[in-house]
Amino acid sequence: VASDHKLPSIRTVASLARVSTATVSNVLNARRSVAPELAARVQSAVEELGYIADLGASRLRSRKSAIAGALVPDIGNPFFGAFLATLESAARREGFDLLIVSSGGDPGQETARLRALLTWRPAGVIVIPCDDSFPAYEVASAAGVPVVAADRMPGDTPVDLVSVDNCEVARRVTEHLLAGGRRRILAVASHLAIANMRERCDGIRDAVAAMGGSALVEVLEAGLTFGEMRAHIAARLAAQPCPDAVFALNNVGTLAAVDALAAAGLSMPRDIALAGFDDDIWMHVVSPPITAVCQPVEEIAMAAWTRLMARIGGDESPPRQVRLACTVALRGSSGAAPGHPAFRQPADSLAVC
Amino acid sequence: VASDHKLPSIRTVASLARVSTATVSNVLNARRSVAPELAARVQSAVEELGYIADLGASRLRSRKSAIAGALVPDIGNPFFGAFLATLESAARREGFDLLIVSSGGDPGQETARLRALLTWRPAGVIVIPCDDSFPAYEVASAAGVPVVAADRMPGDTPVDLVSVDNCEVARRVTEHLLAGGRRRILAVASHLAIANMRERCDGIRDAVAAMGGSALVEVLEAGLTFGEMRAHIAARLAAQPCPDAVFALNNVGTLAAVDALAAAGLSMPRDIALAGFDDDIWMHVVSPPITAVCQPVEEIAMAAWTRLMARIGGDESPPRQVRLACTVALRGSSGAAPGHPAFRQPADSLAVC
DNA sequence: ATGAAAGCGCTAACAA
DNA sequence: TTGTTAGCGCTTTCAT
């Protein structure tokens, strides 16, 4: 854990440049004006020594942190990966580095990992909560660190939030399924403790209710991993009556559904329709291509970052909850079955919003 | 950037527990033995105040860092995402947090982002280099920070490295393609400046050479993004003579190839065979399922972490370069064309290694 | 076993 | 404009 190597400090630079440490600091941070000649001497000393400032020490003294924290359920999930990638480039543009930790979807870990984040005294944190309990919020606000939540509405916690219009978009997709003649819809959620899952289910039920009755919705809590979800879906497909449409409410569920449908020998869209959340490239290279909800993940990340920067900058206004709009890529997997009046030849990737 | 909130410091804890700051430190770090009564007082003061130690300050004084850096080309790429997820959990198990930055595949950024990492004084860094130039190595070793490279052999830099047997596995896959009667192989690389791409091409050529001549290999440098790669592949497929096998050498290329083949109206494995690097779940839910090389990404990450921990612990032995074995999931996309003597009904996901 | 005091690298206040 | 000094929160001597 120790390195005996001794890096040059600001004092090394100062003495080589024959100025005070304060002057070095002022040159490097462009804070007070410094005579060009001294500045040049400092710069060349920095080059010569390969000096790299210690931002930990800087933060300690100045009480200004150039690090932000990000807490997500799983770094390896492509949805969160895309979120983090956008967040990182946004952070870099403003001179922040990003300390990333993952909770594994476990609220206990959420607290533990947030505490670990806070030991580095980030200027703020962006959190995708595990579920409504959102224990990270208490910890961070007790520490006076600004928090912005993303993707999931954490219960009724009064926190800044950026998420999407889950209910609305799920309703639109469901209307599309109903228009194609589907009447027994299986909604595949991860866990209903996650707010966006509940909102998506609500949208499905809204569409069915608005239609006036003959359709049924069944919600399956299928778990967090691919294996769990596939097993739950497969078990349900083996039971009677078989649904005539599957709507998977997250990216893992969509993949699991495709796999389970194929394993059950059900063909889309003839035997069953499929729609899923979180568009990904593979969904339009398969045959039939998969109808999917496109969440604007880059925009979510950008909006969360912008909000966090405002809070870090001292914004004390009431928490704001933003909902961004999703689009839907209608593709072959969710078309009407042949023989249904709404049937038509599949047109690839006709985006609707 | 500033927070006016004042967190409890070790002094706050000390005075509430009526002990010295040294005792608090000793209790929290279990360093020297402390009377049980004092320890209890410290613990309850910590609880009461919600004290969270400042590891930046701790590192400053103790010169021991509990943070490690990770530098990858792209956080959003699922391959690197899986790598980082494993790395993070390995790090956490040893009490380290992970500062993650991405270079975007640009060597200039590689240097810049590594410098940013070093401002936090990590105990060590794990780097997936952009290409052979590996500028990060110079910077980090000049700073005396241990570096472990992963995934890509950076030229002849004498650095610890964990990667896979690229040449060997590419050779095996190619032999399989040749056995299926394929004779015009298109190898789709990102850039040949990346060592693992060259090694994979070498393996392909080895197999072709060993076979004795009638087969051809053509290497396409298709770029880093999905869009670029798809466009390059599509352009090549439109030209004559059309390859009868495509071997995509990374995950993005595989996706791009599937898309380009479909767009060109080529059917697998009848018109053309496809094999790709980096197995992913979608590859076996599509039809036909895609033959893929499975890199042991978790093992790569674990091995890299283990090596870094050894270096951080003071291991001064010569750099070690480890090659892990890949497996191949043989699936329908790469079977022999109907009519060829090697043709047989597709069996799904028959793993060979 | 415990406490007092020094100092890690840096910046902010104050002096010149 | 520049330098001097103090001190951020912590750990580590060194004293007791």
XYZ file of C-alpha atoms (C1' of nucleotides) in Angstrom:
738
model
C 0.000 0.000 0.000
C 2.994 2.262 0.480
C 5.182 3.773 -2.163
C 8.608 4.855 -1.024
C 8.994 6.916 -4.162
C 8.999 10.571 -3.265
C 7.186 12.767 -5.735
C 8.109 16.408 -6.168
C 5.888 18.660 -4.064
C 4.961 22.248 -4.561
C 7.976 23.116 -2.438
C 10.305 21.303 -4.813
C 8.879 23.317 -7.665
C 9.095 26.546 -5.684
C 12.725 26.145 -4.793
C 13.729 25.105 -8.306
C 11.909 28.151 -9.681
C 13.243 30.354 -6.861
C 9.804 31.591 -5.869
C 7.496 30.922 -2.942
C 5.030 28.065 -2.854
C 2.234 30.603 -2.924
C 3.462 31.868 -6.260
C 3.585 28.376 -7.675
C 0.040 27.828 -6.510
C -1.047 31.098 -8.049
C 0.547 30.283 -11.363
C -0.913 26.814 -11.561
C -4.388 27.854 -10.532
C -4.316 31.188 -12.373
C -5.548 32.791 -9.198
C -3.581 35.989 -8.574
C -1.594 37.702 -11.243
C 2.040 36.776 -11.411
C 4.887 38.432 -13.264
C 5.421 36.730 -16.614
C 9.012 35.971 -15.838
C 8.226 34.190 -12.583
C 5.370 32.356 -14.214
C 7.718 31.121 -16.916
C 10.216 29.925 -14.319
C 7.460 28.069 -12.523
C 6.244 26.466 -15.711
C 9.642 25.204 -16.672
C 10.271 23.867 -13.176
C 6.981 22.012 -13.403
C 7.984 20.512 -16.733
C 11.439 19.616 -15.585
C 10.214 17.854 -12.470
C 7.130 16.333 -14.035
C 5.223 17.868 -11.185
C 1.637 16.729 -10.753
C -0.284 18.582 -8.052
C -1.817 16.621 -5.214
C -5.513 17.420 -5.433
C -6.202 15.657 -2.165
C -4.010 18.124 -0.327
C -5.458 20.959 -2.332
C -8.967 19.928 -1.414
C -8.040 19.628 2.217
C -6.858 23.170 2.460
C -9.210 24.914 0.039
C -12.314 22.921 0.985
C -13.118 22.708 -2.689
C -13.434 19.250 -4.124
C -12.909 18.413 -7.787
C -14.263 14.914 -7.427
C -17.825 13.710 -7.784
C -19.292 10.357 -6.849
C -21.504 8.046 -8.864
C -23.365 5.152 -7.298
C -25.133 2.735 -9.638
C -26.550 -0.756 -9.189
C -24.160 -2.409 -11.645
C -21.300 -0.984 -13.682
C -21.455 -3.926 -16.072
C -25.042 -3.370 -17.163
C -24.880 -1.585 -20.530
C -27.618 0.846 -19.535
C -25.696 2.019 -16.497
C -22.480 1.816 -18.481
C -23.812 4.283 -21.021
C -25.040 6.468 -18.188
C -21.622 6.484 -16.553
C -19.796 7.107 -19.806
C -21.844 10.232 -20.417
C -21.492 11.326 -16.829
C -17.754 10.930 -16.949
C -17.329 13.050 -20.032
C -19.644 15.713 -18.640
C -17.672 15.718 -15.397
C -14.349 15.932 -17.168
C -15.519 18.954 -19.132
C -16.019 20.765 -15.860
C -12.764 19.611 -14.350
C -14.210 16.900 -12.153
C -13.149 13.317 -11.831
C -15.668 10.626 -11.111
C -15.437 8.051 -8.370
C -17.688 5.173 -9.382
C -19.049 2.533 -7.045
C -21.768 -0.037 -7.419
C -24.363 -1.270 -4.981
C -25.276 -4.530 -6.692
C -28.920 -3.567 -6.293
C -28.717 -4.138 -2.537
C -29.889 -1.286 -0.279
C -27.462 -2.383 2.439
C -24.598 -2.076 0.014
C -26.039 1.213 -1.144
C -25.334 2.685 2.267
C -21.951 1.046 2.594
C -20.765 2.112 -0.813
C -21.990 5.650 -0.352
C -20.063 5.900 2.903
C -16.986 4.746 1.022
C -17.615 7.486 -1.525
C -17.970 10.104 1.185
C -14.594 9.278 2.700
C -13.132 10.985 -0.352
C -15.223 14.097 0.245
C -16.784 14.453 -3.204
C -18.407 17.762 -4.043
C -21.606 15.871 -4.828
C -22.963 12.466 -5.749
C -25.253 11.067 -8.400
C -27.146 7.993 -7.335
C -29.311 5.447 -9.081
C -31.133 4.106 -6.024
C -31.685 0.380 -5.530
C -35.295 0.870 -4.536
C -37.654 3.237 -2.770
C -35.845 2.991 0.551
C -32.956 5.044 -0.856
C -30.786 4.874 2.260
C -28.021 6.731 0.444
C -30.045 9.906 0.626
C -30.007 10.123 4.413
C -26.305 9.469 4.619
C -25.330 11.978 1.981
C -27.569 14.767 3.148
C -26.489 14.265 6.738
C -22.981 14.823 5.408
C -24.117 17.953 3.596
C -23.205 16.525 0.218
C -25.584 17.338 -2.629
C -27.351 14.327 -4.114
C -29.077 13.913 -7.432
C -31.064 10.747 -8.068
C -31.515 9.331 -11.530
C -33.582 6.737 -13.356
C -35.723 5.803 -10.383
C -38.016 7.892 -8.267
C -37.035 7.040 -4.723
C -40.341 6.902 -2.846
C -41.375 10.370 -1.780
C -37.907 11.524 -0.796
C -37.640 15.239 -1.588
C -34.610 14.924 -3.830
C -33.555 16.165 -7.239
C -34.438 13.498 -9.747
C -34.004 12.895 -13.439
C -35.977 10.046 -14.899
C -38.257 9.296 -17.817
C -41.976 9.293 -18.488
C -42.282 5.617 -17.647
C -46.027 5.484 -17.269
C -46.717 7.393 -20.438
C -44.412 5.436 -22.676
C -45.534 2.096 -21.283
C -49.088 3.138 -22.002
C -48.253 3.954 -25.611
C -46.517 0.663 -26.163
C -49.430 -1.187 -24.605
C -51.897 0.623 -26.820
C -49.858 -0.575 -29.754
C -49.973 -4.159 -28.509
C -53.721 -3.930 -27.984
C -54.203 -2.449 -31.440
C -52.459 -5.503 -32.804
C -55.103 -7.655 -31.214
C -53.182 -8.768 -28.146
C -55.299 -9.384 -25.073
C -53.204 -11.271 -22.528
C -50.181 -9.159 -21.677
C -47.373 -10.441 -19.518
C -45.412 -7.563 -17.979
C -41.933 -8.693 -16.967
C -40.585 -6.533 -14.161
C -37.397 -6.989 -12.170
C -38.801 -6.029 -8.764
C -41.785 -3.870 -7.948
C -39.808 -2.249 -5.161
C -38.176 -0.281 -7.961
C -40.312 2.726 -8.737
C -39.815 2.793 -12.473
C -41.092 -0.780 -12.675
C -44.280 0.205 -10.872
C -44.732 3.236 -13.082
C -44.333 1.138 -16.197
C -46.910 -1.324 -14.897
C -49.267 1.543 -14.184
C -48.964 2.690 -17.770
C -49.790 -0.772 -19.012
C -52.857 -0.973 -16.800
C -53.943 2.500 -17.883
C -53.937 1.466 -21.508
C -55.835 -1.711 -20.786
C -58.376 0.082 -18.630
C -58.894 2.805 -21.215
C -59.697 0.141 -23.727
C -62.598 -1.048 -21.683
C -62.055 -4.426 -20.341
C -61.485 -7.498 -22.390
C -57.697 -7.479 -22.031
C -55.727 -8.851 -19.091
C -52.438 -7.791 -17.552
C -50.261 -10.057 -15.508
C -47.156 -8.777 -13.781
C -44.187 -11.051 -13.228
C -41.488 -10.121 -10.726
C -38.646 -11.915 -12.383
C -35.538 -10.809 -10.479
C -32.386 -8.906 -11.336
C -30.180 -11.312 -13.267
C -30.548 -12.756 -16.722
C -30.711 -16.279 -15.375
C -33.462 -15.546 -12.880
C -35.494 -13.604 -15.355
C -35.248 -16.202 -18.071
C -36.260 -18.963 -15.679
C -39.281 -17.035 -14.420
C -40.420 -16.152 -17.898
C -39.958 -19.693 -19.156
C -41.971 -21.064 -16.226
C -44.772 -18.668 -16.934
C -44.839 -19.446 -20.651
C -45.162 -23.118 -19.848
C -48.363 -22.472 -17.883
C -51.818 -21.903 -19.304
C -53.244 -19.677 -20.528
C -50.201 -18.502 -22.432
C -49.907 -14.735 -22.801
C -50.153 -13.375 -26.324
C -47.803 -10.497 -25.624
C -44.748 -9.995 -23.449
C -43.650 -6.531 -22.410
C -40.253 -6.623 -20.734
C -39.666 -3.647 -18.498
C -35.887 -3.480 -18.518
C -32.975 -4.431 -20.731
C -32.080 -7.697 -19.040
C -35.719 -8.759 -19.107
C -35.935 -8.077 -22.814
C -32.986 -10.322 -23.533
C -34.358 -12.988 -21.217
C -37.731 -12.796 -22.917
C -36.266 -13.252 -26.381
C -34.407 -16.281 -25.135
C -37.348 -17.766 -23.289
C -39.714 -17.277 -26.217
C -37.330 -19.004 -28.568
C -36.837 -21.847 -26.124
C -40.600 -22.244 -25.828
C -40.839 -22.466 -29.593
C -43.060 -19.411 -29.798
C -42.611 -17.352 -32.899
C -42.906 -13.581 -32.982
C -45.160 -11.967 -33.917
C -47.275 -14.908 -35.005
C -47.714 -16.720 -31.692
C -46.820 -13.894 -29.393
C -45.779 -10.251 -29.510
C -42.746 -8.836 -27.751
C -41.793 -5.332 -26.729
C -39.053 -4.344 -24.349
C -37.366 -1.511 -22.579
C -33.943 -0.137 -23.446
C -33.187 -0.236 -27.104
C -29.854 -1.713 -28.017
C -28.211 -2.339 -31.352
C -28.656 -6.107 -31.236
C -32.420 -5.614 -31.152
C -32.568 -4.493 -34.715
C -30.138 -7.021 -36.115
C -32.218 -9.958 -34.951
C -35.102 -11.362 -36.884
C -37.718 -10.264 -36.279
C -36.252 -7.036 -34.904
C -37.454 -6.228 -31.409
C -39.770 -3.348 -30.603
C -38.151 -1.302 -27.870
C -38.491 1.766 -25.732
C -35.492 4.061 -26.181
C -34.612 5.828 -22.993
C -32.563 8.977 -23.620
C -29.774 7.782 -21.396
C -27.263 10.446 -22.422
C -29.786 13.154 -21.734
C -30.628 11.647 -18.374
C -26.970 11.688 -17.434
C -26.444 15.216 -18.720
C -29.481 16.535 -16.895
C -28.412 14.845 -13.674
C -24.939 16.297 -13.974
C -26.244 19.784 -14.715
C -28.494 19.600 -11.691
C -25.655 18.406 -9.510
C -23.425 21.235 -10.698
C -26.143 23.708 -9.785
C -26.385 22.243 -6.286
C -22.622 22.228 -5.888
C -22.669 25.854 -6.962
C -24.980 26.643 -4.086
C -28.433 26.396 -5.613
C -30.833 26.082 -2.655
C -34.091 25.948 -4.574
C -36.600 23.176 -3.855
C -35.799 19.772 -5.351
C -36.798 19.450 -8.957
C -38.016 16.251 -10.545
C -37.536 16.091 -14.263
C -39.135 13.557 -16.567
C -37.607 13.130 -19.993
C -39.522 11.704 -22.910
C -38.807 8.277 -24.334
C -39.271 7.240 -27.912
C -40.450 3.875 -29.128
C -38.914 1.958 -31.988
C -41.762 -0.105 -33.375
C -40.394 -3.203 -35.044
C -41.467 -6.583 -36.247
C -41.614 -8.391 -32.912
C -44.717 -6.552 -31.789
C -46.741 -6.478 -34.984
C -50.198 -7.918 -35.295
C -50.434 -11.615 -35.871
C -51.080 -12.650 -39.475
C -54.834 -12.849 -39.914
C -55.567 -9.993 -37.550
C -57.107 -6.945 -39.259
C -54.164 -4.789 -38.134
C -51.664 -7.131 -39.766
C -49.266 -5.676 -42.224
C -45.912 -6.516 -43.617
C -43.213 -5.651 -41.124
C -41.511 -2.330 -41.730
C -38.228 -2.144 -39.910
C -37.705 0.318 -37.128
C -40.505 2.781 -37.583
C -39.906 5.138 -34.711
C -42.870 6.702 -32.997
C -42.857 8.861 -29.975
C -17.685 23.698 -5.687
C -17.707 24.738 -2.060
C -19.745 23.255 0.747
C -20.196 25.481 3.794
C -21.391 22.494 5.745
C -18.853 21.564 8.375
C -18.453 17.853 8.910
C -17.248 16.457 12.218
C -13.514 15.885 12.191
C -11.445 13.529 14.226
C -11.097 16.342 16.752
C -14.853 16.571 17.183
C -14.964 12.874 17.887
C -12.007 13.096 20.256
C -13.487 15.842 22.358
C -16.907 14.217 22.533
C -15.272 10.961 23.640
C -12.873 12.848 25.960
C -9.808 11.243 24.446
C -7.017 12.454 22.207
C -7.204 12.397 18.442
C -4.447 9.813 18.460
C -6.660 7.463 20.423
C -9.535 7.951 18.022
C -7.226 7.150 15.156
C -5.949 4.071 16.926
C -9.435 2.819 17.639
C -10.676 3.334 14.113
C -7.667 1.807 12.464
C -7.127 -0.899 15.097
C -3.507 0.103 15.233
C -2.375 0.269 18.858
C -4.285 -1.358 21.636
C -6.751 0.872 23.423
C -8.574 0.329 26.728
C -12.000 -1.148 26.021
C -13.745 1.666 27.861
C -12.100 4.371 25.782
C -12.717 2.418 22.623
C -16.386 2.203 23.487
C -16.558 5.931 24.117
C -14.948 6.565 20.757
C -17.335 4.225 18.988
C -20.391 5.871 20.427
C -19.075 9.326 19.629
C -18.548 8.189 16.049
C -22.100 6.896 15.864
C -23.574 9.961 17.462
C -21.800 12.335 15.134
C -22.106 10.186 12.042
C -18.395 10.630 11.672
C -16.887 9.550 8.360
C -13.108 9.734 8.212
C -11.462 11.830 5.531
C -9.303 9.380 3.616
C -7.706 12.175 1.647
C -6.247 13.629 4.814
C -5.372 10.183 6.036
C -3.493 9.428 2.857
C -1.676 12.739 3.043
C -0.235 12.005 6.436
C 0.252 8.254 6.236
C 1.397 8.142 2.617
C -0.774 5.096 2.160
C -3.436 5.359 -0.490
C -6.637 3.310 -0.514
C -7.566 4.344 -3.999
C -6.651 2.708 -7.287
C -7.079 4.048 -10.784
C -8.543 2.388 -13.845
C -8.077 3.769 -17.337
C -10.067 2.165 -20.137
C -10.905 3.223 -23.691
C -14.656 3.406 -23.114
C -16.735 2.843 -19.989
C -19.847 2.284 -22.072
C -18.483 -0.684 -24.026
C -19.907 -3.822 -22.390
C -16.550 -5.586 -22.540
C -14.837 -2.848 -20.581
C -17.919 -2.489 -18.404
C -17.649 -6.116 -17.350
C -13.944 -5.651 -16.783
C -14.540 -2.635 -14.562
C -17.341 -4.296 -12.630
C -15.066 -7.173 -11.706
C -12.217 -4.844 -10.928
C -14.395 -2.772 -8.658
C -15.566 -5.699 -6.593
C -12.043 -7.051 -6.322
C -10.828 -3.641 -5.201
C -13.598 -3.251 -2.672
C -12.739 -6.592 -1.125
C -9.307 -5.248 -0.355
C -10.524 -1.910 0.906
C -9.759 0.078 -2.204
C -11.985 2.413 -4.127
C -11.648 2.753 -7.860
C -11.264 5.972 -9.766
C -12.355 5.265 -13.317
C -11.479 7.373 -16.322
C -11.713 6.752 -20.034
C -9.420 7.688 -22.861
C -11.857 7.349 -25.728
C -9.236 5.281 -27.521
C -7.089 8.370 -28.069
C -3.429 8.175 -26.942
C -3.388 11.927 -26.263
C -6.322 11.544 -23.935
C -4.637 8.527 -22.424
C -1.873 10.763 -21.112
C -4.237 13.507 -20.029
C -6.588 11.190 -18.203
C -3.784 9.363 -16.498
C -2.421 12.665 -15.235
C -5.856 13.416 -13.840
C -5.818 10.063 -12.095
C -2.414 10.725 -10.608
C -3.524 13.984 -9.036
C -5.417 11.788 -6.574
C -2.314 9.785 -5.747
C -3.669 6.294 -6.341
C -1.660 3.404 -4.969
C -1.588 1.936 -8.471
C -3.340 1.996 -11.817
C -4.719 -0.555 -14.215
C -4.672 0.528 -17.828
C -6.127 -0.810 -21.029
C -3.837 1.025 -23.457
C -5.197 2.687 -26.579
C -2.446 1.257 -28.733
C 1.214 0.302 -28.726
C 2.408 3.795 -27.906
C 1.098 3.413 -24.350
C 2.033 6.909 -23.200
C 0.393 6.259 -19.846
C 3.237 3.967 -18.914
C 5.889 6.670 -18.985
C 3.814 9.070 -16.959
C 2.870 6.588 -14.284
C 6.272 5.068 -13.837
C 7.898 8.457 -13.717
C 5.529 9.115 -10.831
C 6.525 5.867 -9.193
C 2.999 4.493 -9.410
C 2.694 0.788 -10.245
C 0.974 0.059 -13.549
C -0.624 -3.117 -14.803
C -1.746 -3.281 -18.421
C -4.630 -5.444 -19.523
C -6.182 -6.760 -22.705
C -3.587 -5.317 -25.036
C 0.114 -5.886 -25.218
C 1.606 -2.419 -25.397
C 4.448 -2.767 -27.880
C 7.551 -4.007 -26.124
C 7.083 -1.932 -22.972
C 8.385 -3.970 -20.045
C 5.167 -3.862 -18.060
C 2.963 -6.322 -16.217
C 0.277 -7.475 -18.592
C -2.768 -9.683 -18.485
C -4.290 -10.594 -21.803
C -5.531 -13.603 -23.703
C -4.096 -16.071 -26.205
C -5.339 -14.044 -29.136
C -3.273 -15.706 -31.822
C -4.060 -19.205 -30.664
C -7.802 -18.774 -30.378
C -8.064 -16.907 -33.670
C -6.205 -19.764 -35.278
C -8.644 -22.319 -33.872
C -11.658 -20.364 -35.065
C -10.108 -19.994 -38.495
C -9.400 -23.695 -38.724
C -13.059 -24.249 -38.007
C -14.059 -21.869 -40.776
C -11.694 -23.578 -43.203
C -13.017 -26.987 -42.216
C -16.452 -25.729 -43.153
C -15.172 -25.080 -46.646
C -14.635 -21.327 -46.368
C -11.821 -19.954 -48.478
C -12.175 -16.178 -48.564
C -11.985 -14.854 -45.020
C -12.614 -11.219 -44.172
C -11.023 -10.297 -40.855
C -12.688 -7.228 -39.391
C -10.319 -5.378 -37.060
C -10.790 -2.025 -35.389
C -7.252 -0.705 -35.881
C -4.051 -2.628 -36.388
C -2.285 -0.242 -34.042
C -3.959 -2.270 -31.318
C -1.806 -5.255 -30.517
C -4.565 -7.747 -29.872
C -5.975 -7.041 -33.333
C -2.625 -7.845 -34.908
C -2.270 -11.006 -32.856
C -5.707 -12.159 -33.903
C -4.854 -11.517 -37.535
C -1.654 -13.488 -37.100
C -3.634 -16.440 -35.817
C -5.898 -16.287 -38.819
C -2.959 -16.225 -41.207
C -1.295 -19.084 -39.346
C -4.309 -21.283 -39.850
C -4.553 -20.393 -43.491
C -0.857 -20.950 -44.068
C -0.909 -24.287 -42.261
C -3.621 -25.400 -44.581
C -1.431 -24.897 -47.530
C -2.575 -22.188 -49.765
C -5.903 -22.105 -51.474
C -7.542 -19.812 -48.879
C -7.267 -16.032 -48.755
C -7.316 -13.622 -45.837
C -8.232 -10.005 -46.155
C -7.938 -7.633 -43.209
C -10.263 -4.686 -42.896
C -9.425 -1.816 -40.551
C -12.932 -0.740 -39.810
C -12.635 1.835 -37.017
C -13.784 2.077 -33.435
C -17.489 2.861 -33.556
C -20.417 0.748 -34.631
C -21.303 3.163 -37.393
C -17.839 3.218 -38.907
C -17.446 -0.507 -38.702
C -20.801 -1.250 -40.259
C -20.132 1.151 -43.104
C -16.733 -0.360 -43.840
C -18.059 -3.890 -43.746
C -21.029 -3.033 -45.927
C -18.765 -1.373 -48.475
C -16.543 -4.428 -48.614
C -19.466 -6.812 -48.978
C -20.708 -4.819 -51.925
C -17.415 -5.384 -53.754
C -16.341 -8.502 -55.610
C -15.258 -11.112 -54.843
C -17.454 -11.391 -51.792
C -15.867 -13.145 -48.806
C -17.414 -16.432 -47.784
C -16.580 -15.906 -44.108
C -16.376 -12.906 -41.815
C -14.359 -13.043 -38.624
C -14.992 -9.966 -36.488
C -12.174 -9.297 -34.066
C -13.996 -7.366 -31.389
C -17.484 -7.034 -29.936
C -18.530 -3.924 -31.831
C -17.311 -5.444 -35.068
C -19.359 -8.559 -34.474
C -22.529 -6.555 -34.055
C -21.682 -4.450 -37.078
C -21.036 -7.567 -39.129
C -24.380 -9.117 -38.227
C -26.085 -5.932 -39.256
C -24.121 -5.506 -42.471
C -24.666 -9.113 -43.530
C -28.381 -8.813 -42.998
C -28.484 -5.537 -44.900
C -26.594 -7.165 -47.773
C -29.159 -9.937 -47.857
C -26.556 -12.581 -47.121
C -27.799 -15.506 -45.106
C -25.692 -17.332 -42.554
C -24.339 -19.915 -42.844
C -25.581 -20.549 -46.368
C -24.075 -17.591 -48.193
C -21.452 -16.672 -45.659
C -20.112 -17.757 -42.290
C -19.684 -15.459 -39.319
C -17.605 -15.715 -36.182
C -16.850 -12.937 -33.758
C -14.974 -11.964 -30.657
C -16.567 -11.365 -27.280
C -19.492 -13.604 -26.603
C -22.608 -11.879 -25.352
C -26.028 -13.176 -24.479
C -27.710 -11.716 -27.540
C -25.505 -13.858 -29.726
C -27.254 -17.040 -28.792
C -30.777 -15.663 -28.896
C -30.489 -14.651 -32.521
C -31.104 -16.974 -35.381
C -28.791 -18.407 -36.380
C -26.867 -18.027 -33.127
C -23.450 -16.465 -33.587
C -20.204 -18.325 -33.101
C -18.085 -16.349 -30.695
C -14.812 -16.277 -28.825
C -15.412 -15.989 -25.082
C -12.730 -13.965 -23.400
C -12.514 -14.694 -19.686
C -13.046 -11.066 -18.796
C -13.584 -11.615 -15.094
C -10.390 -13.617 -14.870
C -8.498 -10.966 -16.782
C -9.672 -8.344 -14.321
C -8.931 -10.508 -11.291
C -5.467 -11.374 -12.516
C -4.712 -7.732 -13.248
C -5.885 -6.727 -9.796
C -3.874 -9.445 -8.100
C -0.778 -8.360 -9.961
C -1.363 -4.728 -9.050
C -1.789 -5.617 -5.387
C 1.502 -7.458 -5.479
C 3.237 -4.410 -6.949
C 1.601 -2.115 -4.442
C 2.814 -4.469 -1.748
C 6.359 -3.919 -2.920
C 6.933 -6.780 -5.361
C 9.961 -5.757 -7.413
C 10.246 -8.848 -9.591
C 10.535 -8.471 -13.376
C 7.312 -7.687 -15.234
C 5.190 -10.718 -15.904
C 3.025 -11.162 -18.954
C 0.145 -13.539 -18.498
C -1.964 -14.985 -21.294
C -5.306 -16.493 -20.326
C -7.087 -19.026 -22.468
C -10.245 -18.208 -24.387
C -12.993 -20.617 -25.213
C -15.015 -20.693 -28.409
C -18.756 -21.148 -28.573
C -19.370 -22.804 -31.922
C -22.846 -21.962 -33.114
C -24.910 -21.949 -36.244
C -23.530 -18.826 -37.891
C -20.233 -20.447 -38.735
C -21.351 -23.876 -39.837
C -20.579 -25.299 -43.231
C -22.844 -24.263 -46.056
C -25.503 -26.801 -47.011
C -24.023 -28.996 -49.679
C -20.509 -28.912 -48.277
C -19.273 -32.283 -46.991
C -18.839 -30.824 -43.500
C -22.453 -29.700 -43.404
C -24.562 -30.883 -40.528
C -27.630 -29.709 -38.725
C -26.819 -26.829 -36.450
C -26.322 -27.770 -32.814
C -26.651 -24.775 -30.591
C -23.727 -23.496 -28.595
C -21.336 -26.383 -28.621
C -18.390 -24.994 -26.708
C -14.942 -26.081 -27.679
C -11.633 -24.954 -26.350
C -1.938 2.808 27.417
C -2.543 7.598 26.387
C -1.685 12.415 25.022
C 0.875 16.386 22.941
C 2.829 18.076 18.996
C 4.709 17.953 14.458
C 3.920 17.710 9.686
C 2.003 15.435 5.037
C 1.048 19.164 0.411
C -1.486 22.553 -0.356
C -3.972 27.403 -0.325
C -5.808 31.559 2.151
C -4.954 35.176 4.907
C -1.919 38.531 6.049
C 2.506 41.233 5.577
C 5.664 43.539 3.046
C 3.215 41.639 -6.996
C 5.469 38.494 -3.830
C 6.610 36.029 0.428
C 5.555 34.306 5.128
C 2.784 31.795 8.029
C -0.930 29.133 9.652
C -3.752 25.270 9.330
C -7.153 21.895 6.581
C -7.797 16.376 9.011
C -5.273 13.052 9.740
C -1.306 9.752 11.594
C 2.956 9.305 13.764
C 6.605 10.066 16.547
C 7.903 11.073 21.128
C 6.846 11.769 25.869
C 4.556 10.417 29.681
